[in-house]
């Protein structure tokens, strides 16, 4: 099933011009690691993890625009084809999140995974001078 791609400029125009009811729903389908270790997402985007069921929360009455972290949109296209087969109206953001970011278009901040702190015992042990 062919998947339609849209440019960042077209998406920005649609987001700026549309009222809430007509505005496309942005769907972040980045793979787990790129999603969890990033601090940004497109404004108002909802998360749909690839290879996990859960599209029940996606609206059927509005168009979905999927994006991922791959400039070739590999994950987005796979997810879009699946959603199209299930009756959703879907397009993919051409160039994904990297293309959007390179154009300095609006984003929202999100939490990212933080490295674990050092074990408490290691933090309390004084350094031993060798000599």
mmCIF file of N, CA and C in Angstrom:
data_model
loop_
_atom_site.group_PDB
_atom_site.id
_atom_site.type_symbol
_atom_site.label_atom_id
_atom_site.label_comp_id
_atom_site.label_asym_id
_atom_site.label_seq_id
_atom_site.Cartn_x
_atom_site.Cartn_y
_atom_site.Cartn_z
ATOM 1 N N UNK A 1 0.844 -1.178 0.000
ATOM 2 C CA UNK A 1 0.000 0.000 0.000
ATOM 3 C C UNK A 1 0.892 1.244 0.000
ATOM 4 N N UNK A 2 0.720 2.153 -0.953
ATOM 5 C CA UNK A 2 1.568 3.347 -1.004
ATOM 6 C C UNK A 2 1.263 4.300 0.156
ATOM 7 N N UNK A 3 2.331 4.877 0.681
ATOM 8 C CA UNK A 3 2.221 5.808 1.802
ATOM 9 C C UNK A 3 2.585 7.200 1.309
ATOM 10 N N UNK A 4 1.744 8.166 1.605
ATOM 11 C CA UNK A 4 1.978 9.547 1.191
ATOM 12 C C UNK A 4 2.908 10.235 2.177
ATOM 13 N N UNK A 5 3.887 10.941 1.631
ATOM 14 C CA UNK A 5 4.805 11.726 2.460
ATOM 15 C C UNK A 5 4.471 13.205 2.306
ATOM 16 N N UNK A 6 4.753 13.959 3.348
ATOM 17 C CA UNK A 6 4.554 15.410 3.287
ATOM 18 C C UNK A 6 5.814 16.110 3.772
ATOM 19 N N UNK A 7 6.061 17.291 3.246
ATOM 20 C CA UNK A 7 7.253 18.042 3.631
ATOM 21 C C UNK A 7 7.016 18.743 4.964
ATOM 22 N N UNK A 8 8.106 19.143 5.579
ATOM 23 C CA UNK A 8 8.025 19.883 6.844
ATOM 24 C C UNK A 8 7.303 21.212 6.638
ATOM 25 N N UNK A 9 7.498 21.834 5.468
ATOM 26 C CA UNK A 9 6.843 23.109 5.188
ATOM 27 C C UNK A 9 5.328 22.935 5.108
ATOM 28 N N UNK A 10 4.890 21.881 4.437
ATOM 29 C CA UNK A 10 3.449 21.618 4.325
ATOM 30 C C UNK A 10 2.852 21.334 5.691
ATOM 31 N N UNK A 11 3.543 20.518 6.481
ATOM 32 C CA UNK A 11 3.035 20.216 7.820
ATOM 33 C C UNK A 11 2.948 21.478 8.662
ATOM 34 N N UNK A 12 3.969 22.302 8.628
ATOM 35 C CA UNK A 12 3.960 23.546 9.413
ATOM 36 C C UNK A 12 2.785 24.420 9.004
ATOM 37 N N UNK A 13 2.518 24.533 7.709
ATOM 38 C CA UNK A 13 1.386 25.333 7.228
ATOM 39 C C UNK A 13 0.068 24.755 7.733
ATOM 40 N N UNK A 14 -0.070 23.443 7.676
ATOM 41 C CA UNK A 14 -1.318 22.813 8.128
ATOM 42 C C UNK A 14 -1.518 22.996 9.627
ATOM 43 N N UNK A 15 -0.444 22.907 10.385
ATOM 44 C CA UNK A 15 -0.566 23.089 11.831
ATOM 45 C C UNK A 15 -0.902 24.535 12.183
ATOM 46 N N UNK A 16 -0.350 25.480 11.433
ATOM 47 C CA UNK A 16 -0.608 26.899 11.694
ATOM 48 C C UNK A 16 -1.989 27.335 11.231
ATOM 49 N N UNK A 17 -2.483 26.773 10.124
ATOM 50 C CA UNK A 17 -3.719 27.251 9.519
ATOM 51 C C UNK A 17 -4.969 26.564 10.048
ATOM 52 N N UNK A 18 -4.854 25.339 10.464
ATOM 53 C CA UNK A 18 -6.047 24.559 10.807
ATOM 54 C C UNK A 18 -6.557 24.879 12.206
ATOM 55 N N UNK A 19 -7.887 24.760 12.343
ATOM 56 C CA UNK A 19 -8.431 24.821 13.696
ATOM 57 C C UNK A 19 -8.212 23.446 14.334
ATOM 58 N N UNK A 20 -8.444 23.340 15.617
ATOM 59 C CA UNK A 20 -8.124 22.107 16.330
ATOM 60 C C UNK A 20 -8.782 20.873 15.722
ATOM 61 N N UNK A 21 -10.013 20.999 15.266
ATOM 62 C CA UNK A 21 -10.738 19.838 14.725
ATOM 63 C C UNK A 21 -10.167 19.361 13.396
ATOM 64 N N UNK A 22 -9.580 20.273 12.619
ATOM 65 C CA UNK A 22 -9.050 19.909 11.307
ATOM 66 C C UNK A 22 -7.546 19.629 11.338
ATOM 67 N N UNK A 23 -6.894 19.994 12.429
ATOM 68 C CA UNK A 23 -5.442 19.842 12.536
ATOM 69 C C UNK A 23 -5.070 18.359 12.554
ATOM 70 N N UNK A 24 -4.035 17.974 11.805
ATOM 71 C CA UNK A 24 -3.611 16.575 11.853
ATOM 72 C C UNK A 24 -3.052 16.230 13.235
ATOM 73 N N UNK A 25 -3.158 14.971 13.592
ATOM 74 C CA UNK A 25 -2.613 14.486 14.853
ATOM 75 C C UNK A 25 -1.197 13.995 14.590
ATOM 76 N N UNK A 26 -0.232 14.547 15.314
ATOM 77 C CA UNK A 26 1.162 14.145 15.160
ATOM 78 C C UNK A 26 1.415 12.910 16.008
ATOM 79 N N UNK A 27 2.067 11.915 15.390
ATOM 80 C CA UNK A 27 2.308 10.645 16.070
ATOM 81 C C UNK A 27 3.792 10.318 15.999
ATOM 82 N N UNK A 28 4.409 10.221 17.161
ATOM 83 C CA UNK A 28 5.834 9.925 17.286
ATOM 84 C C UNK A 28 6.003 8.410 17.313
ATOM 85 N N UNK A 29 6.611 7.859 16.260
ATOM 86 C CA UNK A 29 6.800 6.404 16.163
ATOM 87 C C UNK A 29 8.286 6.034 16.166
ATOM 88 N N UNK A 30 9.101 6.872 16.812
ATOM 89 C CA UNK A 30 10.528 6.553 16.885
ATOM 90 C C UNK A 30 10.740 5.226 17.611
ATOM 91 N N UNK A 31 11.800 4.547 17.228
ATOM 92 C CA UNK A 31 12.180 3.338 17.929
ATOM 93 C C UNK A 31 12.477 3.677 19.391
ATOM 94 N N UNK A 32 12.490 2.680 20.233
ATOM 95 C CA UNK A 32 12.590 2.901 21.680
ATOM 96 C C UNK A 32 13.810 3.740 22.090
ATOM 97 N N UNK A 33 14.999 3.343 21.671
ATOM 98 C CA UNK A 33 16.203 4.055 22.108
ATOM 99 C C UNK A 33 16.197 5.517 21.661
ATOM 100 N N UNK A 34 15.967 5.816 20.368
ATOM 101 C CA UNK A 34 15.954 7.228 19.966
ATOM 102 C C UNK A 34 14.880 8.046 20.690
ATOM 103 N N UNK A 35 13.727 7.431 20.957
ATOM 104 C CA UNK A 35 12.675 8.160 21.665
ATOM 105 C C UNK A 35 13.070 8.429 23.110
ATOM 106 N N UNK A 36 13.517 7.387 23.803
ATOM 107 C CA UNK A 36 13.812 7.518 25.227
ATOM 108 C C UNK A 36 15.004 8.433 25.508
ATOM 109 N N UNK A 37 15.934 8.545 24.589
ATOM 110 C CA UNK A 37 17.139 9.335 24.825
ATOM 111 C C UNK A 37 17.088 10.716 24.182
ATOM 112 N N UNK A 38 15.936 11.110 23.743
ATOM 113 C CA UNK A 38 15.749 12.429 23.149
ATOM 114 C C UNK A 38 14.980 13.312 24.131
ATOM 115 N N UNK A 39 15.236 14.603 24.081
ATOM 116 C CA UNK A 39 14.508 15.546 24.936
ATOM 117 C C UNK A 39 13.509 16.386 24.148
ATOM 118 N N UNK A 40 13.277 16.038 22.877
ATOM 119 C CA UNK A 40 12.337 16.812 22.068
ATOM 120 C C UNK A 40 11.327 15.914 21.362
ATOM 121 N N UNK A 41 10.218 16.539 21.026
ATOM 122 C CA UNK A 41 9.194 15.912 20.191
ATOM 123 C C UNK A 41 8.469 17.027 19.460
ATOM 124 N N UNK A 42 7.704 16.676 18.438
ATOM 125 C CA UNK A 42 6.922 17.678 17.743
ATOM 126 C C UNK A 42 5.794 18.147 18.658
ATOM 127 N N UNK A 43 5.364 19.395 18.524
ATOM 128 C CA UNK A 43 4.355 19.951 19.430
ATOM 129 C C UNK A 43 3.062 19.137 19.447
ATOM 130 N N UNK A 44 2.679 18.695 20.632
ATOM 131 C CA UNK A 44 1.428 17.966 20.805
ATOM 132 C C UNK A 44 1.448 16.525 20.336
ATOM 133 N N UNK A 45 2.596 16.028 19.922
ATOM 134 C CA UNK A 45 2.669 14.658 19.390
ATOM 135 C C UNK A 45 2.321 13.635 20.462
ATOM 136 N N UNK A 46 1.649 12.581 20.019
ATOM 137 C CA UNK A 46 1.368 11.460 20.906
ATOM 138 C C UNK A 46 2.315 10.322 20.554
ATOM 139 N N UNK A 47 2.565 9.461 21.483
ATOM 140 C CA UNK A 47 3.520 8.367 21.310
ATOM 141 C C UNK A 47 2.801 7.094 20.903
ATOM 142 N N UNK A 48 3.315 6.468 19.854
ATOM 143 C CA UNK A 48 2.879 5.138 19.446
ATOM 144 C C UNK A 48 4.148 4.336 19.210
ATOM 145 N N UNK A 49 4.474 3.472 20.149
ATOM 146 C CA UNK A 49 5.710 2.698 20.056
ATOM 147 C C UNK A 49 5.587 1.661 18.944
ATOM 148 N N UNK A 50 6.578 1.586 18.060
ATOM 149 C CA UNK A 50 6.547 0.585 16.993
ATOM 150 C C UNK A 50 6.543 -0.832 17.569
ATOM 151 N N UNK A 51 5.895 -1.707 16.872
ATOM 152 C CA UNK A 51 5.861 -3.133 17.219
ATOM 153 C C UNK A 51 5.160 -3.406 18.543
ATOM 154 N N UNK A 52 4.360 -2.455 19.013
ATOM 155 C CA UNK A 52 3.570 -2.677 20.221
ATOM 156 C C UNK A 52 2.131 -2.332 19.900
ATOM 157 N N UNK A 53 1.206 -3.181 20.287
ATOM 158 C CA UNK A 53 -0.196 -2.863 20.041
ATOM 159 C C UNK A 53 -0.593 -1.625 20.842
ATOM 160 N N UNK A 54 -1.604 -0.944 20.392
ATOM 161 C CA UNK A 54 -2.040 0.223 21.146
ATOM 162 C C UNK A 54 -2.583 1.338 20.285
ATOM 163 N N UNK A 55 -2.965 1.058 19.057
ATOM 164 C CA UNK A 55 -3.496 2.118 18.204
ATOM 165 C C UNK A 55 -4.932 2.476 18.568
ATOM 166 N N UNK A 56 -5.494 1.793 19.556
ATOM 167 C CA UNK A 56 -6.871 2.077 19.952
ATOM 168 C C UNK A 56 -7.042 3.528 20.400
ATOM 169 N N UNK A 57 -5.982 4.152 20.907
ATOM 170 C CA UNK A 57 -6.084 5.525 21.377
ATOM 171 C C UNK A 57 -5.938 6.557 20.250
ATOM 172 N N UNK A 58 -5.667 6.111 19.044
ATOM 173 C CA UNK A 58 -5.535 7.033 17.918
ATOM 174 C C UNK A 58 -6.909 7.412 17.391
ATOM 175 N N UNK A 59 -7.119 8.693 17.119
ATOM 176 C CA UNK A 59 -8.426 9.111 16.603
ATOM 177 C C UNK A 59 -8.635 8.646 15.165
ATOM 178 N N UNK A 60 -9.818 8.174 14.869
ATOM 179 C CA UNK A 60 -10.143 7.743 13.505
ATOM 180 C C UNK A 60 -10.762 8.864 12.685
ATOM 181 N N UNK A 61 -11.174 9.938 13.357
ATOM 182 C CA UNK A 61 -11.855 11.025 12.649
ATOM 183 C C UNK A 61 -10.907 12.130 12.187
ATOM 184 N N UNK A 62 -9.602 11.961 12.434
ATOM 185 C CA UNK A 62 -8.621 12.973 12.009
ATOM 186 C C UNK A 62 -7.459 12.297 11.316
ATOM 187 N N UNK A 63 -6.790 13.061 10.479
ATOM 188 C CA UNK A 63 -5.618 12.530 9.790
ATOM 189 C C UNK A 63 -4.444 12.427 10.757
ATOM 190 N N UNK A 64 -3.648 11.382 10.602
ATOM 191 C CA UNK A 64 -2.454 11.173 11.410
ATOM 192 C C UNK A 64 -1.225 11.497 10.569
ATOM 193 N N UNK A 65 -0.243 12.152 11.184
ATOM 194 C CA UNK A 65 1.042 12.393 10.537
ATOM 195 C C UNK A 65 2.094 11.735 11.420
ATOM 196 N N UNK A 66 2.735 10.701 10.878
ATOM 197 C CA UNK A 66 3.731 9.943 11.617
ATOM 198 C C UNK A 66 5.119 10.484 11.332
ATOM 199 N N UNK A 67 5.980 10.433 12.364
ATOM 200 C CA UNK A 67 7.382 10.789 12.167
ATOM 201 C C UNK A 67 8.254 9.903 13.041
ATOM 202 N N UNK A 68 9.511 9.751 12.607
ATOM 203 C CA UNK A 68 10.489 9.001 13.393
ATOM 204 C C UNK A 68 11.827 9.709 13.323
ATOM 205 N N UNK A 69 12.883 9.052 13.780
ATOM 206 C CA UNK A 69 14.199 9.697 13.817
ATOM 207 C C UNK A 69 15.067 9.351 12.611
ATOM 208 N N UNK A 70 14.535 8.597 11.680
ATOM 209 C CA UNK A 70 15.279 8.182 10.493
ATOM 210 C C UNK A 70 14.957 9.123 9.332
ATOM 211 N N UNK A 71 15.962 9.758 8.720
ATOM 212 C CA UNK A 71 15.680 10.652 7.595
ATOM 213 C C UNK A 71 15.046 9.942 6.402
ATOM 214 N N UNK A 72 15.113 8.606 6.372
ATOM 215 C CA UNK A 72 14.480 7.839 5.294
ATOM 216 C C UNK A 72 13.096 7.334 5.676
ATOM 217 N N UNK A 73 12.629 7.702 6.849
ATOM 218 C CA UNK A 73 11.278 7.404 7.345
ATOM 219 C C UNK A 73 10.945 5.903 7.393
ATOM 220 N N UNK A 74 11.907 5.050 7.619
ATOM 221 C CA UNK A 74 11.679 3.598 7.552
ATOM 222 C C UNK A 74 10.583 3.154 8.515
ATOM 223 N N UNK A 75 10.704 3.504 9.788
ATOM 224 C CA UNK A 75 9.715 3.084 10.776
ATOM 225 C C UNK A 75 8.369 3.731 10.503
ATOM 226 N N UNK A 76 8.373 5.010 10.169
ATOM 227 C CA UNK A 76 7.117 5.717 9.888
ATOM 228 C C UNK A 76 6.347 5.064 8.749
ATOM 229 N N UNK A 77 7.045 4.711 7.690
ATOM 230 C CA UNK A 77 6.383 4.105 6.533
ATOM 231 C C UNK A 77 5.796 2.743 6.905
ATOM 232 N N UNK A 78 6.538 1.953 7.654
ATOM 233 C CA UNK A 78 6.019 0.643 8.074
ATOM 234 C C UNK A 78 4.771 0.797 8.937
ATOM 235 N N UNK A 79 4.834 1.709 9.892
ATOM 236 C CA UNK A 79 3.682 1.936 10.780
ATOM 237 C C UNK A 79 2.501 2.522 9.999
ATOM 238 N N UNK A 80 2.791 3.437 9.084
ATOM 239 C CA UNK A 80 1.726 4.053 8.292
ATOM 240 C C UNK A 80 1.017 3.014 7.439
ATOM 241 N N UNK A 81 1.770 2.106 6.821
ATOM 242 C CA UNK A 81 1.152 1.066 5.986
ATOM 243 C C UNK A 81 0.208 0.204 6.831
ATOM 244 N N UNK A 82 0.629 -0.118 8.048
ATOM 245 C CA UNK A 82 -0.213 -0.907 8.947
ATOM 246 C C UNK A 82 -1.484 -0.148 9.323
ATOM 247 N N UNK A 83 -1.335 1.125 9.646
ATOM 248 C CA UNK A 83 -2.497 1.927 10.022
ATOM 249 C C UNK A 83 -3.436 2.160 8.830
ATOM 250 N N UNK A 84 -2.872 2.373 7.644
ATOM 251 C CA UNK A 84 -3.703 2.511 6.446
ATOM 252 C C UNK A 84 -4.532 1.257 6.208
ATOM 253 N N UNK A 85 -3.920 0.103 6.392
ATOM 254 C CA UNK A 85 -4.626 -1.165 6.198
ATOM 255 C C UNK A 85 -5.771 -1.329 7.199
ATOM 256 N N UNK A 86 -5.669 -0.637 8.332
ATOM 257 C CA UNK A 86 -6.723 -0.709 9.348
ATOM 258 C C UNK A 86 -7.710 0.449 9.250
ATOM 259 N N UNK A 87 -7.608 1.229 8.185
ATOM 260 C CA UNK A 87 -8.617 2.249 7.927
ATOM 261 C C UNK A 87 -8.306 3.657 8.413
ATOM 262 N N UNK A 88 -7.114 3.906 8.898
ATOM 263 C CA UNK A 88 -6.741 5.256 9.328
ATOM 264 C C UNK A 88 -6.312 6.091 8.137
ATOM 265 N N UNK A 89 -6.470 7.399 8.240
ATOM 266 C CA UNK A 89 -5.934 8.339 7.246
ATOM 267 C C UNK A 89 -4.560 8.763 7.743
ATOM 268 N N UNK A 90 -3.520 8.465 6.956
ATOM 269 C CA UNK A 90 -2.147 8.628 7.434
ATOM 270 C C UNK A 90 -1.245 9.224 6.362
ATOM 271 N N UNK A 91 -0.351 10.105 6.802
ATOM 272 C CA UNK A 91 0.770 10.563 5.989
ATOM 273 C C UNK A 91 2.031 10.482 6.854
ATOM 274 N N UNK A 92 3.186 10.548 6.194
ATOM 275 C CA UNK A 92 4.476 10.462 6.875
ATOM 276 C C UNK A 92 5.236 11.759 6.640
ATOM 277 N N UNK A 93 5.888 12.251 7.701
ATOM 278 C CA UNK A 93 6.713 13.449 7.582
ATOM 279 C C UNK A 93 8.006 13.100 6.863
ATOM 280 N N UNK A 94 8.187 13.668 5.685
ATOM 281 C CA UNK A 94 9.386 13.415 4.885
ATOM 282 C C UNK A 94 10.621 13.945 5.620
ATOM 283 N N UNK A 95 11.635 13.097 5.746
ATOM 284 C CA UNK A 95 12.862 13.489 6.444
ATOM 285 C C UNK A 95 12.794 13.308 7.944
ATOM 286 N N UNK A 96 11.616 12.998 8.454
ATOM 287 C CA UNK A 96 11.452 12.725 9.871
ATOM 288 C C UNK A 96 11.846 13.886 10.771
ATOM 289 N N UNK A 97 12.070 13.539 12.029
ATOM 290 C CA UNK A 97 12.447 14.535 13.025
ATOM 291 C C UNK A 97 13.739 15.266 12.671
ATOM 292 N N UNK A 98 14.757 14.590 12.104
ATOM 293 C CA UNK A 98 15.986 15.329 11.761
ATOM 294 C C UNK A 98 15.741 16.499 10.794
ATOM 295 N N UNK A 99 14.880 16.296 9.803
ATOM 296 C CA UNK A 99 14.590 17.355 8.837
ATOM 297 C C UNK A 99 13.854 18.508 9.524
ATOM 298 N N UNK A 100 12.911 18.176 10.409
ATOM 299 C CA UNK A 100 12.150 19.182 11.155
ATOM 300 C C UNK A 100 13.096 20.013 12.026
ATOM 301 N N UNK A 101 13.987 19.333 12.741
ATOM 302 C CA UNK A 101 14.929 20.020 13.634
ATOM 303 C C UNK A 101 15.918 20.890 12.862
ATOM 304 N N UNK A 102 16.383 20.394 11.719
ATOM 305 C CA UNK A 102 17.364 21.164 10.940
ATOM 306 C C UNK A 102 16.772 22.470 10.416
ATOM 307 N N UNK A 103 15.464 22.534 10.301
ATOM 308 C CA UNK A 103 14.801 23.757 9.844
ATOM 309 C C UNK A 103 14.437 24.677 11.008
ATOM 310 N N UNK A 104 14.803 24.282 12.221
ATOM 311 C CA UNK A 104 14.507 25.077 13.419
ATOM 312 C C UNK A 104 13.019 25.303 13.630
ATOM 313 N N UNK A 105 12.212 24.302 13.309
ATOM 314 C CA UNK A 105 10.773 24.404 13.487
ATOM 315 C C UNK A 105 10.426 24.079 14.940
ATOM 316 N N UNK A 106 9.220 24.440 15.386
ATOM 317 C CA UNK A 106 8.874 24.306 16.803
ATOM 318 C C UNK A 106 8.905 22.857 17.307
ATOM 319 N N UNK A 107 9.355 22.711 18.542
ATOM 320 C CA UNK A 107 9.350 21.415 19.230
ATOM 321 C C UNK A 107 8.872 21.637 20.660
ATOM 322 N N UNK A 108 8.603 20.540 21.327
ATOM 323 C CA UNK A 108 8.299 20.567 22.759
ATOM 324 C C UNK A 108 9.378 19.772 23.468
ATOM 325 N N UNK A 109 9.591 20.101 24.714
ATOM 326 C CA UNK A 109 10.542 19.362 25.528
ATOM 327 C C UNK A 109 9.843 18.159 26.141
ATOM 328 N N UNK A 110 10.574 17.049 26.223
ATOM 329 C CA UNK A 110 10.070 15.861 26.892
ATOM 330 C C UNK A 110 11.189 15.293 27.744
ATOM 331 N N UNK A 111 10.820 14.462 28.691
ATOM 332 C CA UNK A 111 11.827 13.827 29.535
ATOM 333 C C UNK A 111 12.596 12.793 28.738
ATOM 334 N N UNK A 112 13.864 12.647 29.083
ATOM 335 C CA UNK A 112 14.709 11.628 28.471
ATOM 336 C C UNK A 112 15.289 10.764 29.580
ATOM 337 N N UNK A 113 15.746 9.592 29.203
ATOM 338 C CA UNK A 113 16.385 8.702 30.163
ATOM 339 C C UNK A 113 17.652 9.382 30.660
ATOM 340 N N UNK A 114 17.845 9.330 31.965
ATOM 341 C CA UNK A 114 19.066 9.903 32.555
ATOM 342 C C UNK A 114 19.964 8.771 32.999
ATOM 343 N N UNK A 115 21.273 8.968 32.894
ATOM 344 C CA UNK A 115 22.179 7.917 33.363
ATOM 345 C C UNK A 115 21.986 7.682 34.858
ATOM 346 N N UNK A 116 22.163 6.462 35.275
ATOM 347 C CA UNK A 116 22.035 6.117 36.688
ATOM 348 C C UNK A 116 23.170 6.774 37.470
ATOM 349 N N UNK A 117 22.873 7.232 38.684
ATOM 350 C CA UNK A 117 23.947 7.808 39.495
ATOM 351 C C UNK A 117 24.907 6.706 39.935
ATOM 352 N N UNK A 118 26.120 7.074 40.311
ATOM 353 C CA UNK A 118 27.056 6.045 40.770
ATOM 354 C C UNK A 118 26.532 5.406 42.051
ATOM 355 N N UNK A 119 26.909 4.171 42.300
ATOM 356 C CA UNK A 119 26.461 3.516 43.528
ATOM 357 C C UNK A 119 26.865 4.339 44.752
ATOM 358 N N UNK A 120 26.048 4.328 45.783
ATOM 359 C CA UNK A 120 26.285 5.129 46.985
ATOM 360 C C UNK A 120 27.636 4.809 47.615
ATOM 361 N N UNK A 121 28.028 3.552 47.632
ATOM 362 C CA UNK A 121 29.303 3.158 48.250
ATOM 363 C C UNK A 121 30.482 3.787 47.505
ATOM 364 N N UNK A 122 30.412 3.849 46.213
ATOM 365 C CA UNK A 122 31.508 4.403 45.425
ATOM 366 C C UNK A 122 31.608 5.921 45.658
ATOM 367 N N UNK A 123 30.498 6.567 45.903
ATOM 368 C CA UNK A 123 30.512 7.993 46.107
ATOM 369 C C UNK A 123 31.109 8.351 47.465
ATOM 370 N N UNK A 124 30.998 7.472 48.464
ATOM 371 C CA UNK A 124 31.467 7.760 49.818
ATOM 372 C C UNK A 124 32.915 7.371 50.050
ATOM 373 N N UNK A 125 33.456 6.502 49.231
ATOM 374 C CA UNK A 125 34.825 6.050 49.439
ATOM 375 C C UNK A 125 35.810 7.138 49.037
ATOM 376 N N UNK A 126 36.735 7.502 49.947
ATOM 377 C CA UNK A 126 37.730 8.518 49.567
ATOM 378 C C UNK A 126 38.744 7.924 48.608
ATOM 379 N N UNK A 127 39.274 8.782 47.781
ATOM 380 C CA UNK A 127 40.307 8.340 46.843
ATOM 381 C C UNK A 127 41.562 8.011 47.633
ATOM 382 N N UNK A 128 42.196 6.941 47.264
ATOM 383 C CA UNK A 128 43.417 6.504 47.942
ATOM 384 C C UNK A 128 44.606 6.948 47.107
ATOM 385 N N UNK A 129 45.507 7.673 47.734
ATOM 386 C CA UNK A 129 46.708 8.140 47.020
ATOM 387 C C UNK A 129 47.697 6.982 46.907
ATOM 388 N N UNK A 130 48.214 6.846 45.727
ATOM 389 C CA UNK A 130 49.215 5.776 45.499
ATOM 390 C C UNK A 130 50.579 6.407 45.442
ATOM 391 N N UNK A 131 51.530 5.729 45.968
ATOM 392 C CA UNK A 131 52.827 6.344 45.866
ATOM 393 C C UNK A 131 53.930 5.644 46.546
#
